[in-house]
Amino acid sequence: RVLQHVVPVAVPGIMFLSGGQSELESTLNLNAMNQSPNPWHVSFSYARALQNTVLKTWQGKAENTEAAQAALIRRAMANSAAQKGEYDPSKESASASEGMYEKGYVY
């Protein structure tokens, strides 16, 4: 509702950042925003919320590449479904609910 009161319908799209939310939380929030029709394309611009499980799976080891690629595809598919309001969290791995906040983290 807030967006409908302050964002003109002429704006073509609204992209949300994950802001340190877990992969699961960010995907659930995106899905919630797309449960009803919007005058704009409501989507995501996630980095860590797409990469967290992938990087933990890969660990920089060649033997983990295939598993990491599969994890990335799962994350991308989950967020693709969420931007259509069709996300099913029952298919998530346990690592998707792990928070990503790190106290004192510096970019």
CSV table of N, CA, C and O in Angstrom, one decimal:
chain,number,residue,atom,x,y,z
A,1,ARG,N,0.8,-1.2,0.0
A,1,ARG,CA,0.0,0.0,0.0
A,1,ARG,C,0.9,1.3,0.0
A,1,ARG,O,0.5,2.2,-0.7
A,2,VAL,N,1.9,1.2,0.8
A,2,VAL,CA,2.8,2.4,0.8
A,2,VAL,C,3.3,2.8,-0.5
A,2,VAL,O,3.2,4.0,-0.9
A,3,LEU,N,3.8,1.8,-1.3
A,3,LEU,CA,4.3,2.1,-2.6
A,3,LEU,C,3.2,2.7,-3.5
A,3,LEU,O,3.5,3.6,-4.3
A,4,GLN,N,2.0,2.2,-3.4
A,4,GLN,CA,1.0,2.7,-4.3
A,4,GLN,C,0.6,4.2,-4.0
A,4,GLN,O,0.1,4.9,-4.8
A,5,HIS,N,0.9,4.6,-2.8
A,5,HIS,CA,0.7,6.0,-2.4
A,5,HIS,C,1.8,7.0,-2.8
A,5,HIS,O,1.6,8.2,-2.9
A,6,VAL,N,3.0,6.4,-2.9
A,6,VAL,CA,4.1,7.3,-3.1
A,6,VAL,C,4.9,7.1,-4.5
A,6,VAL,O,5.7,8.0,-4.8
A,7,VAL,N,4.7,6.0,-5.1
A,7,VAL,CA,5.5,5.7,-6.4
A,7,VAL,C,4.5,5.9,-7.5
A,7,VAL,O,3.5,5.2,-7.6
A,8,PRO,N,4.8,6.8,-8.5
A,8,PRO,CA,4.0,7.0,-9.6
A,8,PRO,C,3.9,5.7,-10.5
A,8,PRO,O,4.8,4.9,-10.6
A,9,VAL,N,2.7,5.5,-11.0
A,9,VAL,CA,2.5,4.3,-11.9
A,9,VAL,C,3.4,4.3,-13.1
A,9,VAL,O,3.6,3.3,-13.8
A,10,ALA,N,3.9,5.5,-13.5
A,10,ALA,CA,4.8,5.6,-14.7
A,10,ALA,C,6.1,5.0,-14.4
A,10,ALA,O,6.9,4.8,-15.4
A,11,VAL,N,6.5,4.7,-13.2
A,11,VAL,CA,7.8,4.1,-12.9
A,11,VAL,C,7.7,2.6,-13.4
A,11,VAL,O,6.7,1.9,-13.0
A,12,PRO,N,8.6,2.2,-14.2
A,12,PRO,CA,8.4,0.9,-14.8
A,12,PRO,C,8.7,-0.3,-13.9
A,12,PRO,O,8.1,-1.4,-14.0
A,13,GLY,N,9.5,-0.1,-12.9
A,13,GLY,CA,9.8,-1.2,-12.0
A,13,GLY,C,10.4,-0.8,-10.7
A,13,GLY,O,11.0,0.3,-10.5
A,14,ILE,N,10.3,-1.7,-9.7
A,14,ILE,CA,10.8,-1.5,-8.4
A,14,ILE,C,11.6,-2.7,-8.0
A,14,ILE,O,11.1,-3.8,-8.0
A,15,MET,N,12.9,-2.5,-7.7
A,15,MET,CA,13.8,-3.6,-7.4
A,15,MET,C,14.2,-3.5,-5.9
A,15,MET,O,14.5,-2.4,-5.4
A,16,PHE,N,14.1,-4.6,-5.2
A,16,PHE,CA,14.4,-4.6,-3.8
A,16,PHE,C,15.8,-5.3,-3.5
A,16,PHE,O,16.1,-6.2,-4.2
A,17,LEU,N,16.5,-4.7,-2.5
A,17,LEU,CA,17.8,-5.3,-2.1
A,17,LEU,C,17.4,-6.3,-0.9
A,17,LEU,O,16.5,-6.0,-0.2
A,18,SER,N,18.3,-7.3,-0.7
A,18,SER,CA,18.0,-8.2,0.4
A,18,SER,C,18.4,-7.6,1.8
A,18,SER,O,17.9,-8.0,2.8
A,19,GLY,N,19.3,-6.7,1.8
A,19,GLY,CA,19.7,-5.9,3.0
A,19,GLY,C,20.1,-6.8,4.2
A,19,GLY,O,19.7,-6.5,5.3
A,20,GLY,N,20.8,-7.9,3.9
A,20,GLY,CA,21.3,-8.7,5.0
A,20,GLY,C,20.2,-9.7,5.5
A,20,GLY,O,20.5,-10.5,6.4
A,21,GLN,N,19.1,-9.8,4.9
A,21,GLN,CA,18.1,-10.8,5.2
A,21,GLN,C,18.6,-12.1,4.8
A,21,GLN,O,19.4,-12.2,3.9
A,22,SER,N,18.1,-13.2,5.4
A,22,SER,CA,18.4,-14.5,4.9
A,22,SER,C,17.9,-14.7,3.5
A,22,SER,O,17.0,-14.0,3.1
A,23,GLU,N,18.4,-15.7,2.8
A,23,GLU,CA,17.8,-16.0,1.5
A,23,GLU,C,16.4,-16.3,1.6
A,23,GLU,O,15.6,-15.8,0.7
A,24,LEU,N,15.9,-17.0,2.5
A,24,LEU,CA,14.5,-17.4,2.7
A,24,LEU,C,13.7,-16.2,3.0
A,24,LEU,O,12.7,-15.9,2.4
A,25,GLU,N,14.1,-15.3,3.9
A,25,GLU,CA,13.4,-14.1,4.3
A,25,GLU,C,13.2,-13.2,3.1
A,25,GLU,O,12.2,-12.6,2.9
A,26,SER,N,14.3,-12.9,2.4
A,26,SER,CA,14.2,-12.0,1.3
A,26,SER,C,13.3,-12.6,0.2
A,26,SER,O,12.6,-11.8,-0.4
A,27,THR,N,13.3,-13.9,0.0
A,27,THR,CA,12.4,-14.4,-1.1
A,27,THR,C,11.0,-14.4,-0.6
A,27,THR,O,10.1,-14.1,-1.4
A,28,LEU,N,10.8,-14.7,0.7
A,28,LEU,CA,9.4,-14.6,1.2
A,28,LEU,C,8.8,-13.2,1.1
A,28,LEU,O,7.7,-13.0,0.7
A,29,ASN,N,9.7,-12.2,1.4
A,29,ASN,CA,9.2,-10.8,1.3
A,29,ASN,C,8.9,-10.4,-0.1
A,29,ASN,O,7.9,-9.7,-0.4
A,30,LEU,N,9.7,-10.8,-1.1
A,30,LEU,CA,9.5,-10.5,-2.5
A,30,LEU,C,8.2,-11.2,-2.9
A,30,LEU,O,7.4,-10.6,-3.6
A,31,ASN,N,8.0,-12.4,-2.5
A,31,ASN,CA,6.8,-13.2,-2.8
A,31,ASN,C,5.5,-12.4,-2.3
A,31,ASN,O,4.5,-12.3,-3.0
A,32,ALA,N,5.6,-12.0,-1.0
A,32,ALA,CA,4.5,-11.3,-0.4
A,32,ALA,C,4.1,-10.0,-1.2
A,32,ALA,O,3.0,-9.7,-1.3
A,33,MET,N,5.2,-9.3,-1.7
A,33,MET,CA,4.9,-8.0,-2.4
A,33,MET,C,4.2,-8.3,-3.8
A,33,MET,O,3.7,-7.4,-4.4
A,34,ASN,N,4.3,-9.6,-4.2
A,34,ASN,CA,3.7,-9.9,-5.5
A,34,ASN,C,2.5,-10.8,-5.4
A,34,ASN,O,2.1,-11.4,-6.4
A,35,GLN,N,1.8,-10.8,-4.3
A,35,GLN,CA,0.6,-11.5,-4.1
A,35,GLN,C,-0.6,-10.9,-4.7
A,35,GLN,O,-1.6,-11.6,-5.0
A,36,SER,N,-0.5,-9.6,-4.9
A,36,SER,CA,-1.6,-8.9,-5.6
A,36,SER,C,-1.0,-8.1,-6.8
A,36,SER,O,0.2,-7.8,-6.8
A,37,PRO,N,-1.8,-7.8,-7.8
A,37,PRO,CA,-1.3,-7.1,-8.9
A,37,PRO,C,-0.7,-5.7,-8.5
A,37,PRO,O,-1.2,-5.0,-7.6
A,38,ASN,N,0.4,-5.4,-9.2
A,38,ASN,CA,1.1,-4.1,-9.0
A,38,ASN,C,1.1,-3.3,-10.3
A,38,ASN,O,1.2,-4.0,-11.4
A,39,PRO,N,1.1,-2.0,-10.3
A,39,PRO,CA,1.2,-1.3,-11.5
A,39,PRO,C,2.6,-1.2,-12.1
A,39,PRO,O,2.9,-0.8,-13.2
A,40,TRP,N,3.6,-1.8,-11.3
A,40,TRP,CA,5.0,-1.8,-11.7
A,40,TRP,C,5.5,-3.3,-11.7
A,40,TRP,O,4.9,-4.1,-11.0
A,41,HIS,N,6.6,-3.5,-12.3
A,41,HIS,CA,7.3,-4.8,-12.2
A,41,HIS,C,8.0,-4.8,-10.8
A,41,HIS,O,8.9,-3.9,-10.7
A,42,VAL,N,7.7,-5.6,-9.9
A,42,VAL,CA,8.3,-5.7,-8.6
A,42,VAL,C,9.2,-6.9,-8.6
A,42,VAL,O,8.8,-8.0,-8.7
A,43,SER,N,10.5,-6.6,-8.5
A,43,SER,CA,11.5,-7.7,-8.6
A,43,SER,C,12.6,-7.5,-7.5
A,43,SER,O,12.4,-6.8,-6.6
A,44,PHE,N,13.8,-8.1,-7.8
A,44,PHE,CA,14.9,-8.1,-6.8
A,44,PHE,C,16.2,-7.7,-7.5
A,44,PHE,O,16.4,-7.9,-8.7
A,45,SER,N,17.1,-7.2,-6.6
A,45,SER,CA,18.5,-7.0,-7.0
A,45,SER,C,19.3,-7.5,-5.9
A,45,SER,O,19.8,-6.7,-5.1
A,46,TYR,N,19.4,-8.8,-5.8
A,46,TYR,CA,20.0,-9.4,-4.6
A,46,TYR,C,21.4,-9.8,-5.0
A,46,TYR,O,21.7,-10.3,-6.2
A,47,ALA,N,22.3,-9.8,-4.1
A,47,ALA,CA,23.7,-10.3,-4.3
A,47,ALA,C,23.8,-11.4,-3.3
A,47,ALA,O,23.7,-12.6,-3.6
A,48,ARG,N,24.0,-11.1,-2.0
A,48,ARG,CA,24.3,-12.1,-1.0
A,48,ARG,C,23.1,-13.0,-0.9
A,48,ARG,O,23.3,-14.2,-0.6
A,49,ALA,N,21.9,-12.6,-1.1
A,49,ALA,CA,20.7,-13.4,-1.0
A,49,ALA,C,20.6,-14.4,-2.1
A,49,ALA,O,19.8,-15.4,-2.0
A,50,LEU,N,21.4,-14.3,-3.1
A,50,LEU,CA,21.5,-15.3,-4.2
A,50,LEU,C,22.8,-16.1,-4.0
A,50,LEU,O,22.8,-17.3,-4.4
A,51,GLN,N,23.8,-15.5,-3.4
A,51,GLN,CA,25.1,-16.1,-3.4
A,51,GLN,C,25.5,-16.8,-2.1
A,51,GLN,O,26.4,-17.7,-2.1
A,52,ASN,N,24.9,-16.6,-1.0
A,52,ASN,CA,25.3,-17.1,0.3
A,52,ASN,C,25.4,-18.6,0.3
A,52,ASN,O,26.5,-19.2,0.5
A,53,THR,N,24.4,-19.3,0.0
A,53,THR,CA,24.4,-20.8,-0.1
A,53,THR,C,25.4,-21.3,-1.1
A,53,THR,O,26.1,-22.3,-1.0
A,54,VAL,N,25.4,-20.6,-2.3
A,54,VAL,CA,26.3,-21.0,-3.4
A,54,VAL,C,27.8,-20.9,-2.9
A,54,VAL,O,28.5,-21.9,-3.1
A,55,LEU,N,28.2,-19.8,-2.3
A,55,LEU,CA,29.6,-19.7,-1.9
A,55,LEU,C,29.9,-20.7,-0.8
A,55,LEU,O,31.0,-21.3,-0.7
A,56,LYS,N,28.9,-20.9,0.2
A,56,LYS,CA,29.2,-21.9,1.2
A,56,LYS,C,29.3,-23.3,0.6
A,56,LYS,O,30.1,-24.1,1.1
A,57,THR,N,28.6,-23.6,-0.4
A,57,THR,CA,28.6,-24.9,-1.1
A,57,THR,C,29.9,-25.1,-1.8
A,57,THR,O,30.6,-26.1,-1.7
A,58,TRP,N,30.3,-24.1,-2.6
A,58,TRP,CA,31.5,-24.1,-3.4
A,58,TRP,C,32.8,-24.2,-2.6
A,58,TRP,O,33.7,-25.0,-2.9
A,59,GLN,N,33.0,-23.3,-1.7
A,59,GLN,CA,34.2,-23.2,-0.8
A,59,GLN,C,35.4,-23.1,-1.6
A,59,GLN,O,36.5,-23.4,-1.2
A,60,GLY,N,35.3,-22.6,-2.9
A,60,GLY,CA,36.5,-22.4,-3.7
A,60,GLY,C,37.1,-23.7,-4.2
A,60,GLY,O,38.3,-23.7,-4.7
A,61,LYS,N,36.4,-24.8,-4.1
A,61,LYS,CA,37.0,-26.1,-4.5
A,61,LYS,C,36.3,-26.6,-5.8
A,61,LYS,O,35.1,-26.6,-5.9
A,62,ALA,N,37.1,-27.0,-6.7
A,62,ALA,CA,36.7,-27.4,-8.0
A,62,ALA,C,35.7,-28.6,-7.9
A,62,ALA,O,34.7,-28.6,-8.7
A,63,GLU,N,35.9,-29.5,-6.9
A,63,GLU,CA,35.0,-30.6,-6.8
A,63,GLU,C,33.6,-30.2,-6.3
A,63,GLU,O,32.6,-31.0,-6.4
A,64,ASN,N,33.4,-29.0,-5.9
A,64,ASN,CA,32.1,-28.5,-5.4
A,64,ASN,C,31.4,-27.7,-6.4
A,64,ASN,O,30.3,-27.2,-6.2
A,65,THR,N,32.0,-27.5,-7.6
A,65,THR,CA,31.4,-26.6,-8.6
A,65,THR,C,30.0,-27.0,-9.0
A,65,THR,O,29.1,-26.2,-9.1
A,66,GLU,N,29.8,-28.3,-9.3
A,66,GLU,CA,28.5,-28.7,-9.8
A,66,GLU,C,27.4,-28.5,-8.7
A,66,GLU,O,26.3,-28.0,-9.0
A,67,ALA,N,27.7,-28.8,-7.5
A,67,ALA,CA,26.8,-28.6,-6.4
A,67,ALA,C,26.5,-27.1,-6.2
A,67,ALA,O,25.3,-26.7,-6.0
A,68,ALA,N,27.5,-26.3,-6.4
A,68,ALA,CA,27.3,-24.8,-6.2
A,68,ALA,C,26.5,-24.3,-7.3
A,68,ALA,O,25.6,-23.4,-7.1
A,69,GLN,N,26.7,-24.8,-8.5
A,69,GLN,CA,25.9,-24.3,-9.7
A,69,GLN,C,24.4,-24.8,-9.5
A,69,GLN,O,23.5,-24.0,-9.8
A,70,ALA,N,24.2,-25.9,-9.0
A,70,ALA,CA,22.8,-26.4,-8.7
A,70,ALA,C,22.2,-25.5,-7.6
A,70,ALA,O,21.0,-25.2,-7.7
A,71,ALA,N,22.9,-25.1,-6.6
A,71,ALA,CA,22.4,-24.2,-5.6
A,71,ALA,C,22.0,-22.9,-6.1
A,71,ALA,O,21.0,-22.3,-5.8
A,72,LEU,N,22.8,-22.4,-7.1
A,72,LEU,CA,22.5,-21.1,-7.7
A,72,LEU,C,21.2,-21.2,-8.5
A,72,LEU,O,20.4,-20.3,-8.5
A,73,ILE,N,21.1,-22.3,-9.2
A,73,ILE,CA,19.9,-22.5,-10.0
A,73,ILE,C,18.6,-22.5,-9.1
A,73,ILE,O,17.6,-21.9,-9.4
A,74,ARG,N,18.8,-23.2,-8.0
A,74,ARG,CA,17.6,-23.3,-7.0
A,74,ARG,C,17.3,-21.9,-6.5
A,74,ARG,O,16.1,-21.5,-6.4
A,75,ARG,N,18.3,-21.1,-6.1
A,75,ARG,CA,18.0,-19.7,-5.6
A,75,ARG,C,17.4,-18.9,-6.7
A,75,ARG,O,16.5,-18.1,-6.5
A,76,ALA,N,17.9,-19.0,-7.9
A,76,ALA,CA,17.4,-18.2,-9.0
A,76,ALA,C,15.9,-18.6,-9.3
A,76,ALA,O,15.1,-17.7,-9.6
A,77,MET,N,15.6,-19.9,-9.3
A,77,MET,CA,14.3,-20.3,-9.6
A,77,MET,C,13.3,-19.9,-8.4
A,77,MET,O,12.2,-19.5,-8.7
A,78,ALA,N,13.8,-19.9,-7.2
A,78,ALA,CA,13.0,-19.5,-6.1
A,78,ALA,C,12.6,-18.0,-6.2
A,78,ALA,O,11.4,-17.6,-6.0
A,79,ASN,N,13.6,-17.2,-6.6
A,79,ASN,CA,13.3,-15.8,-6.7
A,79,ASN,C,12.5,-15.4,-8.0
A,79,ASN,O,11.7,-14.5,-8.0
A,80,SER,N,12.7,-16.2,-9.0
A,80,SER,CA,11.9,-16.0,-10.2
A,80,SER,C,10.4,-16.3,-9.8
A,80,SER,O,9.5,-15.6,-10.2
A,81,ALA,N,10.2,-17.4,-9.1
A,81,ALA,CA,8.8,-17.7,-8.7
A,81,ALA,C,8.2,-16.6,-7.8
A,81,ALA,O,7.1,-16.2,-7.9
A,82,ALA,N,9.1,-16.1,-6.9
A,82,ALA,CA,8.7,-15.0,-5.9
A,82,ALA,C,8.3,-13.7,-6.6
A,82,ALA,O,7.3,-13.0,-6.2
A,83,GLN,N,9.0,-13.4,-7.7
A,83,GLN,CA,8.6,-12.2,-8.4
A,83,GLN,C,7.3,-12.3,-9.2
A,83,GLN,O,6.7,-11.3,-9.6
A,84,LYS,N,6.8,-13.5,-9.3
A,84,LYS,CA,5.5,-13.8,-9.8
A,84,LYS,C,4.4,-14.1,-8.7
A,84,LYS,O,3.3,-14.4,-9.0
A,85,GLY,N,4.9,-14.1,-7.5
A,85,GLY,CA,4.0,-14.4,-6.4
A,85,GLY,C,3.6,-15.8,-6.3
A,85,GLY,O,2.6,-16.2,-5.7
A,86,GLU,N,4.5,-16.7,-6.8
A,86,GLU,CA,4.3,-18.2,-6.8
A,86,GLU,C,5.3,-19.0,-6.1
A,86,GLU,O,5.4,-20.2,-6.3
A,87,TYR,N,6.0,-18.4,-5.2
A,87,TYR,CA,7.1,-19.1,-4.4
A,87,TYR,C,6.5,-20.1,-3.4
A,87,TYR,O,5.6,-19.8,-2.7
A,88,ASP,N,7.2,-21.2,-3.4
A,88,ASP,CA,6.8,-22.3,-2.4
A,88,ASP,C,8.0,-22.6,-1.5
A,88,ASP,O,9.0,-23.2,-1.9
A,89,PRO,N,8.0,-22.1,-0.3
A,89,PRO,CA,9.2,-22.2,0.6
A,89,PRO,C,9.4,-23.6,1.1
A,89,PRO,O,10.5,-23.9,1.6
A,90,SER,N,8.5,-24.5,0.9
A,90,SER,CA,8.7,-25.9,1.3
A,90,SER,C,9.8,-26.6,0.6
A,90,SER,O,10.4,-27.6,1.0
A,91,LYS,N,10.3,-26.0,-0.5
A,91,LYS,CA,11.4,-26.6,-1.3
A,91,LYS,C,12.8,-26.1,-0.9
A,91,LYS,O,13.7,-26.5,-1.5
A,92,GLU,N,12.8,-25.3,0.1
A,92,GLU,CA,14.1,-24.7,0.5
A,92,GLU,C,15.0,-25.6,1.3
A,92,GLU,O,14.5,-26.4,2.1
A,93,SER,N,16.3,-25.3,1.2
A,93,SER,CA,17.2,-26.0,2.1
A,93,SER,C,17.3,-25.3,3.4
A,93,SER,O,16.9,-24.2,3.6
A,94,ALA,N,17.9,-26.0,4.4
A,94,ALA,CA,18.1,-25.4,5.7
A,94,ALA,C,19.0,-24.2,5.7
A,94,ALA,O,18.7,-23.2,6.4
A,95,SER,N,20.0,-24.2,4.8
A,95,SER,CA,20.9,-23.1,4.8
A,95,SER,C,20.2,-21.8,4.3
A,95,SER,O,20.7,-20.7,4.5
A,96,ALA,N,19.1,-21.9,3.6
A,96,ALA,CA,18.4,-20.7,3.0
A,96,ALA,C,17.9,-19.8,4.2
A,96,ALA,O,17.7,-18.6,4.0
A,97,SER,N,17.7,-20.4,5.3
A,97,SER,CA,17.1,-19.6,6.4
A,97,SER,C,18.2,-19.0,7.3
A,97,SER,O,17.9,-18.3,8.3
A,98,GLU,N,19.4,-19.3,7.1
A,98,GLU,CA,20.5,-18.7,7.9
A,98,GLU,C,20.7,-17.3,7.6
A,98,GLU,O,20.7,-16.9,6.4
A,99,GLY,N,20.8,-16.5,8.6
A,99,GLY,CA,21.0,-15.0,8.4
A,99,GLY,C,22.4,-14.7,7.8
A,99,GLY,O,23.3,-15.5,7.9
A,100,MET,N,22.5,-13.6,7.3
A,100,MET,CA,23.8,-13.2,6.7
A,100,MET,C,24.4,-12.0,7.3
A,100,MET,O,25.5,-11.5,6.9
A,101,TYR,N,23.8,-11.5,8.4
A,101,TYR,CA,24.3,-10.3,9.0
A,101,TYR,C,25.6,-10.6,9.7
A,101,TYR,O,25.7,-11.6,10.4
A,102,GLU,N,26.6,-9.8,9.5
A,102,GLU,CA,27.9,-10.0,10.2
A,102,GLU,C,28.3,-8.7,10.9
A,102,GLU,O,28.5,-7.6,10.2
A,103,LYS,N,28.3,-8.6,12.2
A,103,LYS,CA,28.6,-7.4,12.9
A,103,LYS,C,30.0,-6.9,12.6
A,103,LYS,O,31.0,-7.7,12.5
A,104,GLY,N,30.1,-5.6,12.3
A,104,GLY,CA,31.4,-5.0,11.9
A,104,GLY,C,31.9,-5.3,10.5
A,104,GLY,O,33.0,-5.0,10.2
A,105,TYR,N,31.0,-5.9,9.7
A,105,TYR,CA,31.5,-6.2,8.3
A,105,TYR,C,31.7,-4.9,7.6
A,105,TYR,O,31.0,-4.0,7.6
A,106,VAL,N,32.9,-4.9,6.9
A,106,VAL,CA,33.2,-3.7,6.1
A,106,VAL,C,33.4,-4.1,4.7
A,106,VAL,O,34.1,-5.1,4.3
A,107,TYR,N,32.8,-3.3,3.8
A,107,TYR,CA,32.9,-3.6,2.3
A,107,TYR,C,34.3,-3.1,1.8
A,107,TYR,O,34.8,-2.2,2.2
